[in-house]
């Protein structure tokens, strides 16, 4: 093959890649690209055409089934194809014609996204989403509570965003290989995005088939990973304070440091230790509601909670995270001595500890009232309702005691001279 022919092929490939990249960045590939082997393919129907194409889409239950059993699994399959053909081993062995394959998958993915969005718009029209809170009177709407439907829309919005980011990364990789075929391909983001998009597809499916607790835990999953890091962070913090105490004992007096600095160090390390207990107790609470605990066997599909109450369960983990971060930050201020007014710092620590304590009051009430009764009281091989009732009572007692201990230590700060 001549050099001229090679350059022409490369330009054609690059043109195709540029077209695909632009579409993934916000356009529509279906408006620009037709598979040359299928010129008679019908044009992609618009979202509004899809709404009236099939009478079965007027049934919400049928829409649920279409999404759960057909459209979302098919989308997952197409994205799996992209992830497979972008592996280094596949690219090295079968690079020829791969751009056309990716464009074809992109086009079909775009069609699927259109169809899924149309289904979701029928289930949860944009105009039906008020700026106010979720409904507080839909306890008996079963699978059609506003929380479930809006969660479905929110989770798939993340899927769409990540898919087009994934496609842009794919086109960038292919472009680099065409321009510089001798280099090894690498993408620092692609593998992470692929995992994340599959996670969000699974969460979208959970919004259709899962219990209300399953959906709540879709909102918890990213936050839960942070608890382990928070405990590690506090432990390292305690170690640092320990070194500072040793340095103070060895050099502090000769360097002219105030003798009260030792008291501040000691108070800081005590506060950090109790804060570690509070973080662990918070983590235990969420873990006990997970598939390792009360949700190890799927609970009933719906409860008598309103959408507003379910939303409060979904969102409070973020508020707990914020309170814990604030708590750790204030302890750091005490240790570093960046706040001169210890009385003010003491009161801030007390306030945030009380706020953290209050975060769990409503969720605990909802769990005991609505979720715990769904657990069988006789189930061979699994913890019973009585076990969980006793566990939450013990956990709550430990939480209250740890909070009181922290508050007493925080109050002692202002007594340091």
Short mmCIF file of C-alpha atoms in Angstrom, two decimals:
data_model
loop_
_atom_site.label_atom_id
_atom_site.label_comp_id
_atom_site.label_asym_id
_atom_site.label_seq_id
_atom_site.Cartn_x
_atom_site.Cartn_y
_atom_site.Cartn_z
CA UNK A 1 0.00 0.00 0.00
CA UNK A 2 1.40 3.46 -0.93
CA UNK A 3 2.20 6.17 1.58
CA UNK A 4 -0.50 8.36 0.00
CA UNK A 5 -3.10 5.67 0.54
CA UNK A 6 -2.02 5.28 4.17
CA UNK A 7 -2.35 9.02 4.76
CA UNK A 8 -5.82 9.08 3.19
CA UNK A 9 -6.96 6.21 5.38
CA UNK A 10 -5.57 7.98 8.41
CA UNK A 11 -7.38 11.19 7.51
CA UNK A 12 -10.64 9.31 7.07
CA UNK A 13 -10.19 7.66 10.43
CA UNK A 14 -9.36 10.98 12.07
CA UNK A 15 -12.39 12.64 10.48
CA UNK A 16 -14.60 9.88 11.85
CA UNK A 17 -13.03 10.18 15.28
CA UNK A 18 -13.46 13.95 15.28
CA UNK A 19 -17.13 13.54 14.38
CA UNK A 20 -17.64 10.99 17.15
CA UNK A 21 -15.80 13.10 19.73
CA UNK A 22 -17.89 16.18 18.93
CA UNK A 23 -21.07 14.14 19.24
CA UNK A 24 -19.96 12.73 22.61
CA UNK A 25 -19.13 16.27 23.75
CA UNK A 26 -22.70 17.46 23.34
CA UNK A 27 -24.00 16.85 19.84
CA UNK A 28 -25.83 13.89 18.33
CA UNK A 29 -23.97 11.31 16.30
CA UNK A 30 -27.24 10.23 14.69
CA UNK A 31 -27.50 13.66 13.05
CA UNK A 32 -24.06 13.28 11.45
CA UNK A 33 -23.38 9.63 10.84
CA UNK A 34 -25.00 6.85 8.84
CA UNK A 35 -23.59 3.37 8.72
CA UNK A 36 -22.61 2.95 5.04
CA UNK A 37 -23.65 -0.70 5.20
CA UNK A 38 -27.19 0.21 6.28
CA UNK A 39 -28.32 3.24 4.32
CA UNK A 40 -31.96 2.20 4.53
CA UNK A 41 -32.06 2.24 8.31
CA UNK A 42 -34.96 4.31 9.58
CA UNK A 43 -34.09 7.63 11.09
CA UNK A 44 -33.82 7.67 14.84
CA UNK A 45 -37.20 8.64 16.24
CA UNK A 46 -37.18 11.69 18.42
CA UNK A 47 -38.10 11.55 22.08
CA UNK A 48 -41.57 12.89 21.42
CA UNK A 49 -42.20 10.42 18.62
CA UNK A 50 -41.28 7.59 20.96
CA UNK A 51 -43.85 8.76 23.47
CA UNK A 52 -46.72 7.94 21.13
CA UNK A 53 -45.28 4.98 19.23
CA UNK A 54 -46.52 2.15 21.40
CA UNK A 55 -49.62 1.92 23.52
CA UNK A 56 -47.82 -0.29 26.01
CA UNK A 57 -45.66 2.65 27.12
CA UNK A 58 -48.78 4.20 28.65
CA UNK A 59 -48.66 1.55 31.35
CA UNK A 60 -46.23 2.50 34.10
CA UNK A 61 -45.73 -1.10 35.06
CA UNK A 62 -44.83 -2.01 31.48
CA UNK A 63 -42.42 0.91 31.37
CA UNK A 64 -40.76 -0.38 34.52
CA UNK A 65 -40.37 -3.82 32.95
CA UNK A 66 -39.05 -2.43 29.65
CA UNK A 67 -36.40 -0.45 31.48
CA UNK A 68 -35.44 -3.16 33.95
CA UNK A 69 -35.37 -6.21 31.69
CA UNK A 70 -34.61 -4.83 28.24
CA UNK A 71 -33.30 -1.30 27.78
CA UNK A 72 -30.90 -0.93 30.71
CA UNK A 73 -29.37 -4.44 30.36
CA UNK A 74 -28.93 -3.82 26.62
CA UNK A 75 -27.20 -0.52 27.35
CA UNK A 76 -24.92 -2.30 29.80
CA UNK A 77 -24.07 -4.86 27.10
CA UNK A 78 -23.13 -2.19 24.55
CA UNK A 79 -20.91 -0.38 27.02
CA UNK A 80 -19.26 -3.69 27.88
CA UNK A 81 -18.41 -4.01 24.18
CA UNK A 82 -16.68 -0.64 24.18
CA UNK A 83 -14.72 -1.43 27.33
CA UNK A 84 -13.61 -4.77 25.86
CA UNK A 85 -12.40 -3.44 22.52
CA UNK A 86 -10.43 -0.66 24.22
CA UNK A 87 -8.23 -3.05 26.17
CA UNK A 88 -4.56 -2.93 25.05
CA UNK A 89 -4.56 -6.59 23.97
CA UNK A 90 -7.63 -6.10 21.76
CA UNK A 91 -6.32 -2.88 20.22
CA UNK A 92 -2.99 -4.46 19.33
CA UNK A 93 -4.60 -7.48 17.67
CA UNK A 94 -7.64 -5.97 15.94
CA UNK A 95 -7.09 -2.24 15.48
CA UNK A 96 -8.18 -2.18 11.82
CA UNK A 97 -11.82 -1.12 11.52
CA UNK A 98 -12.18 -0.42 15.22
CA UNK A 99 -13.23 3.20 14.70
CA UNK A 100 -16.23 2.08 12.69
CA UNK A 101 -17.15 -0.38 15.43
CA UNK A 102 -16.97 2.29 18.12
CA UNK A 103 -19.06 4.67 16.01
CA UNK A 104 -21.64 1.94 15.50
CA UNK A 105 -21.82 1.21 19.22
CA UNK A 106 -21.99 4.96 19.90
CA UNK A 107 -24.91 5.33 17.49
CA UNK A 108 -26.80 2.41 19.01
CA UNK A 109 -26.06 3.67 22.52
CA UNK A 110 -27.48 7.05 21.56
CA UNK A 111 -30.68 5.36 20.37
CA UNK A 112 -30.96 3.44 23.63
CA UNK A 113 -30.43 6.57 25.71
CA UNK A 114 -33.20 8.29 23.74
CA UNK A 115 -35.56 5.41 24.41
CA UNK A 116 -34.68 5.19 28.11
CA UNK A 117 -35.14 8.93 28.54
CA UNK A 118 -38.54 8.71 26.86
CA UNK A 119 -39.63 5.96 29.24
CA UNK A 120 -38.39 7.95 32.24
CA UNK A 121 -40.14 11.10 31.00
CA UNK A 122 -43.41 9.18 30.89
CA UNK A 123 -42.87 7.89 34.41
CA UNK A 124 -41.56 11.17 35.81
CA UNK A 125 -42.22 14.17 33.52
CA UNK A 126 -39.93 17.13 34.07
CA UNK A 127 -42.89 19.42 34.72
CA UNK A 128 -44.01 17.14 37.56
CA UNK A 129 -40.80 17.81 39.50
CA UNK A 130 -41.45 20.82 41.74
CA UNK A 131 -38.66 22.74 43.36
CA UNK A 132 -40.20 21.96 46.74
CA UNK A 133 -39.52 18.88 48.83
CA UNK A 134 -40.73 15.40 47.98
CA UNK A 135 -44.35 14.60 48.72
CA UNK A 136 -45.31 13.85 52.30
CA UNK A 137 -48.64 12.22 51.43
CA UNK A 138 -47.70 9.38 49.05
CA UNK A 139 -47.24 6.61 51.61
CA UNK A 140 -49.57 4.29 49.69
CA UNK A 141 -48.31 4.94 46.15
CA UNK A 142 -46.05 1.87 46.32
CA UNK A 143 -43.54 1.85 43.42
CA UNK A 144 -44.77 5.19 42.11
CA UNK A 145 -43.71 7.37 45.03
CA UNK A 146 -42.01 10.56 43.93
CA UNK A 147 -38.75 9.55 45.65
CA UNK A 148 -38.40 6.39 43.56
CA UNK A 149 -39.28 8.12 40.28
CA UNK A 150 -37.06 11.14 40.84
CA UNK A 151 -34.22 8.85 41.95
CA UNK A 152 -34.65 6.93 38.70
CA UNK A 153 -34.27 10.16 36.75
CA UNK A 154 -31.30 11.35 38.83
CA UNK A 155 -29.39 8.07 38.59
CA UNK A 156 -29.83 7.82 34.83
CA UNK A 157 -28.73 11.44 34.41
CA UNK A 158 -25.42 10.36 35.92
CA UNK A 159 -25.31 7.35 33.58
CA UNK A 160 -25.74 9.60 30.53
CA UNK A 161 -23.08 12.05 31.69
CA UNK A 162 -20.55 9.29 32.30
CA UNK A 163 -21.31 7.48 29.04
CA UNK A 164 -20.44 10.51 26.94
CA UNK A 165 -17.31 11.12 29.00
CA UNK A 166 -16.39 7.47 28.42
CA UNK A 167 -16.93 7.86 24.66
CA UNK A 168 -14.77 11.00 24.53
CA UNK A 169 -11.98 9.09 26.25
CA UNK A 170 -12.42 6.23 23.77
CA UNK A 171 -12.11 8.56 20.76
CA UNK A 172 -9.06 10.26 22.28
CA UNK A 173 -7.34 6.89 22.71
CA UNK A 174 -8.08 5.88 19.11
CA UNK A 175 -6.87 9.23 17.80
CA UNK A 176 -3.57 8.88 19.67
CA UNK A 177 -3.08 5.39 18.25
CA UNK A 178 -3.68 6.58 14.68
CA UNK A 179 -1.32 9.55 14.99
CA UNK A 180 1.32 7.74 17.06
CA UNK A 181 0.83 4.01 16.48
CA UNK A 182 4.20 3.18 18.01
CA UNK A 183 3.23 4.49 21.47
CA UNK A 184 1.50 2.51 24.18
CA UNK A 185 -2.02 3.63 24.79
CA UNK A 186 -3.03 4.68 28.29
CA UNK A 187 -5.96 6.47 29.85
CA UNK A 188 -5.82 7.44 33.51
CA UNK A 189 -9.59 7.86 33.62
CA UNK A 190 -11.23 5.30 31.33
CA UNK A 191 -11.14 2.24 33.59
CA UNK A 192 -12.48 4.25 36.53
CA UNK A 193 -15.25 5.78 34.42
CA UNK A 194 -16.26 2.35 33.09
CA UNK A 195 -16.62 1.00 36.63
CA UNK A 196 -18.54 4.09 37.70
CA UNK A 197 -20.97 4.02 34.77
CA UNK A 198 -21.75 0.35 35.43
CA UNK A 199 -22.35 1.18 39.10
CA UNK A 200 -24.81 3.90 38.13
CA UNK A 201 -26.60 1.59 35.68
CA UNK A 202 -26.99 -0.93 38.49
CA UNK A 203 -28.33 1.81 40.77
CA UNK A 204 -30.77 2.88 38.04
CA UNK A 205 -32.03 -0.70 37.89
CA UNK A 206 -32.28 -0.72 41.70
CA UNK A 207 -34.62 2.27 41.44
CA UNK A 208 -36.93 0.01 39.43
CA UNK A 209 -36.70 -3.33 41.22
CA UNK A 210 -35.17 -2.57 44.62
CA UNK A 211 -36.78 -1.89 47.96
CA UNK A 212 -36.88 1.67 49.24
CA UNK A 213 -33.89 0.89 51.45
CA UNK A 214 -32.00 -0.40 48.39
CA UNK A 215 -32.55 2.95 46.66
CA UNK A 216 -31.48 4.87 49.75
CA UNK A 217 -28.25 2.87 49.81
CA UNK A 218 -27.52 3.85 46.22
CA UNK A 219 -27.13 7.37 47.60
CA UNK A 220 -25.00 6.11 50.49
CA UNK A 221 -22.50 3.99 48.58
CA UNK A 222 -19.96 6.72 47.79
CA UNK A 223 -20.16 8.26 51.25
CA UNK A 224 -19.69 4.93 53.03
CA UNK A 225 -16.26 4.48 51.47
CA UNK A 226 -15.12 7.66 53.20
CA UNK A 227 -15.73 6.42 56.74
CA UNK A 228 -12.74 4.07 56.64
CA UNK A 229 -10.54 6.97 55.54
CA UNK A 230 -11.89 9.19 58.31
CA UNK A 231 -10.99 6.66 61.01
CA UNK A 232 -7.49 6.31 59.51
CA UNK A 233 -7.17 10.09 59.34
CA UNK A 234 -8.01 10.49 63.04
CA UNK A 235 -5.61 7.70 64.02
CA UNK A 236 -2.76 9.41 62.16
CA UNK A 237 -3.79 12.64 63.84
CA UNK A 238 -3.52 10.96 67.27
CA UNK A 239 -0.05 9.66 66.37
CA UNK A 240 1.04 13.19 65.37
CA UNK A 241 -0.22 14.58 68.67
CA UNK A 242 1.63 11.82 70.50
CA UNK A 243 4.89 12.85 68.83
CA UNK A 244 4.20 16.48 69.76
CA UNK A 245 3.69 15.50 73.39
CA UNK A 246 7.02 13.63 73.42
CA UNK A 247 8.77 16.59 71.80
CA UNK A 248 7.21 18.93 74.34
CA UNK A 249 8.35 16.71 77.20
CA UNK A 250 11.85 16.61 75.79
CA UNK A 251 12.34 20.16 74.51
CA UNK A 252 9.32 22.27 75.43
CA UNK A 253 10.48 23.84 78.66
CA UNK A 254 13.93 24.72 77.34
CA UNK A 255 12.37 26.30 74.25
CA UNK A 256 10.18 28.49 76.41
CA UNK A 257 6.86 26.95 75.39
CA UNK A 258 3.93 27.65 77.71
CA UNK A 259 3.38 24.82 80.19
CA UNK A 260 -0.33 24.88 79.33
CA UNK A 261 0.48 23.65 75.81
CA UNK A 262 0.85 20.16 77.24
CA UNK A 263 -2.70 20.39 78.58
CA UNK A 264 -3.96 21.38 75.14
CA UNK A 265 -2.11 18.46 73.54
CA UNK A 266 -3.55 16.04 76.06
CA UNK A 267 -7.08 17.41 75.61
CA UNK A 268 -6.71 17.16 71.84
CA UNK A 269 -5.66 13.53 71.95
CA UNK A 270 -8.56 12.68 74.28
CA UNK A 271 -11.01 14.45 71.98
CA UNK A 272 -9.56 12.67 68.95
CA UNK A 273 -9.93 9.27 70.63
CA UNK A 274 -13.58 9.88 71.48
CA UNK A 275 -14.18 11.31 67.98
CA UNK A 276 -12.84 8.02 66.60
CA UNK A 277 -15.51 6.22 68.62
CA UNK A 278 -18.20 8.54 67.21
CA UNK A 279 -17.04 7.88 63.65
CA UNK A 280 -16.99 4.13 64.23
CA UNK A 281 -20.49 4.22 65.74
CA UNK A 282 -21.74 6.19 62.74
CA UNK A 283 -20.18 3.66 60.39
CA UNK A 284 -21.73 0.77 62.35
CA UNK A 285 -25.17 2.32 61.97
CA UNK A 286 -24.95 2.41 58.19
CA UNK A 287 -23.31 -1.02 58.01
CA UNK A 288 -26.14 -2.56 60.05
CA UNK A 289 -28.62 -1.30 57.44
CA UNK A 290 -26.60 -2.71 54.53
CA UNK A 291 -26.59 -6.12 52.88
CA UNK A 292 -24.36 -7.25 55.74
CA UNK A 293 -27.15 -6.44 58.18
CA UNK A 294 -30.85 -5.76 58.06
CA UNK A 295 -30.85 -5.70 54.24
CA UNK A 296 -29.08 -9.05 53.73
CA UNK A 297 -32.41 -10.36 52.46
CA UNK A 298 -34.36 -7.84 50.43
CA UNK A 299 -37.02 -6.11 52.48
CA UNK A 300 -40.51 -5.48 51.17
CA UNK A 301 -40.63 -3.47 47.95
CA UNK A 302 -42.38 -0.51 49.57
CA UNK A 303 -43.07 0.75 53.08
CA UNK A 304 -45.51 3.22 54.59
CA UNK A 305 -42.90 5.96 54.56
CA UNK A 306 -43.61 9.04 52.49
CA UNK A 307 -41.15 10.24 49.87
CA UNK A 308 -40.11 13.06 52.18
CA UNK A 309 -39.20 10.57 54.90
CA UNK A 310 -37.30 8.30 52.51
CA UNK A 311 -35.38 11.30 51.20
CA UNK A 312 -34.39 12.22 54.76
CA UNK A 313 -32.83 8.75 55.10
CA UNK A 314 -30.98 9.12 51.80
CA UNK A 315 -29.57 12.56 52.54
CA UNK A 316 -28.65 12.41 56.21
CA UNK A 317 -25.43 10.47 55.57
CA UNK A 318 -24.02 13.54 53.81
CA UNK A 319 -24.92 15.71 56.79
CA UNK A 320 -23.25 13.23 59.14
CA UNK A 321 -20.13 13.38 56.94
CA UNK A 322 -20.10 17.18 57.13
CA UNK A 323 -20.47 17.17 60.91
CA UNK A 324 -17.63 14.66 61.34
CA UNK A 325 -15.35 16.69 59.04
CA UNK A 326 -16.15 19.81 61.06
CA UNK A 327 -15.47 17.96 64.30
CA UNK A 328 -12.08 16.72 63.10
CA UNK A 329 -11.22 20.20 61.85
CA UNK A 330 -11.99 21.81 65.21
CA UNK A 331 -9.87 19.25 67.06
CA UNK A 332 -7.08 20.14 64.65
CA UNK A 333 -7.47 23.82 65.56
CA UNK A 334 -7.14 22.92 69.24
CA UNK A 335 -3.98 20.90 68.60
CA UNK A 336 -2.36 23.49 66.32
CA UNK A 337 -3.30 26.39 68.57
CA UNK A 338 -4.72 28.39 65.64
CA UNK A 339 -7.66 29.61 67.78
CA UNK A 340 -6.70 31.76 70.76
CA UNK A 341 -10.13 31.79 72.39
CA UNK A 342 -10.41 28.28 73.87
CA UNK A 343 -13.83 29.09 75.32
CA UNK A 344 -15.17 29.78 71.81
CA UNK A 345 -13.52 26.63 70.44
CA UNK A 346 -14.97 24.64 73.33
CA UNK A 347 -18.49 25.85 72.56
CA UNK A 348 -18.07 25.12 68.83
CA UNK A 349 -17.06 21.54 69.66
CA UNK A 350 -20.07 21.13 71.95
CA UNK A 351 -22.44 22.51 69.31
CA UNK A 352 -21.20 20.26 66.51
CA UNK A 353 -21.30 17.19 68.77
CA UNK A 354 -24.93 17.94 69.67
CA UNK A 355 -25.76 18.48 66.01
CA UNK A 356 -24.15 15.14 65.06
CA UNK A 357 -26.14 13.43 67.82
CA UNK A 358 -29.42 14.91 66.57
CA UNK A 359 -28.76 13.76 62.98
CA UNK A 360 -29.60 10.17 63.91
CA UNK A 361 -32.83 10.85 65.83
CA UNK A 362 -35.28 10.90 62.91
CA UNK A 363 -33.58 8.13 60.87
CA UNK A 364 -33.51 5.85 63.92
CA UNK A 365 -37.20 6.54 64.52
CA UNK A 366 -38.06 5.74 60.88
CA UNK A 367 -36.04 2.52 60.97
CA UNK A 368 -37.70 1.27 64.14
CA UNK A 369 -41.17 2.26 62.93
CA UNK A 370 -41.07 1.27 59.25
CA UNK A 371 -38.12 -1.00 58.44
CA UNK A 372 -37.67 -3.17 61.50
CA UNK A 373 -41.23 -4.60 61.34
CA UNK A 374 -40.38 -5.94 57.85
CA UNK A 375 -37.70 -8.24 59.29
CA UNK A 376 -39.08 -11.71 60.17
CA UNK A 377 -39.04 -12.56 63.85
CA UNK A 378 -38.38 -16.20 63.04
CA UNK A 379 -35.90 -16.85 60.25
CA UNK A 380 -33.52 -19.81 60.65
CA UNK A 381 -29.94 -18.81 59.90
CA UNK A 382 -30.56 -15.05 59.93
CA UNK A 383 -30.76 -12.45 62.70
CA UNK A 384 -34.33 -11.84 63.84
CA UNK A 385 -36.31 -8.68 64.41
CA UNK A 386 -35.68 -8.99 68.16
CA UNK A 387 -31.93 -9.12 67.54
CA UNK A 388 -31.97 -5.90 65.52
CA UNK A 389 -34.23 -4.18 68.04
CA UNK A 390 -31.77 -4.99 70.84
CA UNK A 391 -28.80 -4.04 68.65
CA UNK A 392 -30.17 -0.58 67.82
CA UNK A 393 -31.04 0.01 71.50
CA UNK A 394 -27.48 -0.86 72.56
CA UNK A 395 -25.99 1.19 69.73
CA UNK A 396 -28.10 4.20 70.70
CA UNK A 397 -26.96 3.97 74.32
CA UNK A 398 -23.31 3.84 73.25
CA UNK A 399 -23.85 6.81 70.92
CA UNK A 400 -25.38 8.91 73.70
CA UNK A 401 -22.61 8.02 76.17
CA UNK A 402 -19.84 8.74 73.63
CA UNK A 403 -21.42 12.09 72.78
CA UNK A 404 -21.69 13.05 76.45
CA UNK A 405 -18.07 12.04 76.98
CA UNK A 406 -16.98 14.18 74.03
CA UNK A 407 -19.01 17.16 75.26
CA UNK A 408 -17.48 16.94 78.74
CA UNK A 409 -13.98 16.85 77.26
CA UNK A 410 -14.80 19.79 74.98
CA UNK A 411 -16.07 21.82 77.93
CA UNK A 412 -12.84 21.15 79.81
CA UNK A 413 -10.90 23.01 77.11
CA UNK A 414 -12.16 26.39 78.29
CA UNK A 415 -10.87 25.61 81.77
CA UNK A 416 -7.28 25.49 80.52
CA UNK A 417 -5.47 28.64 81.71
#
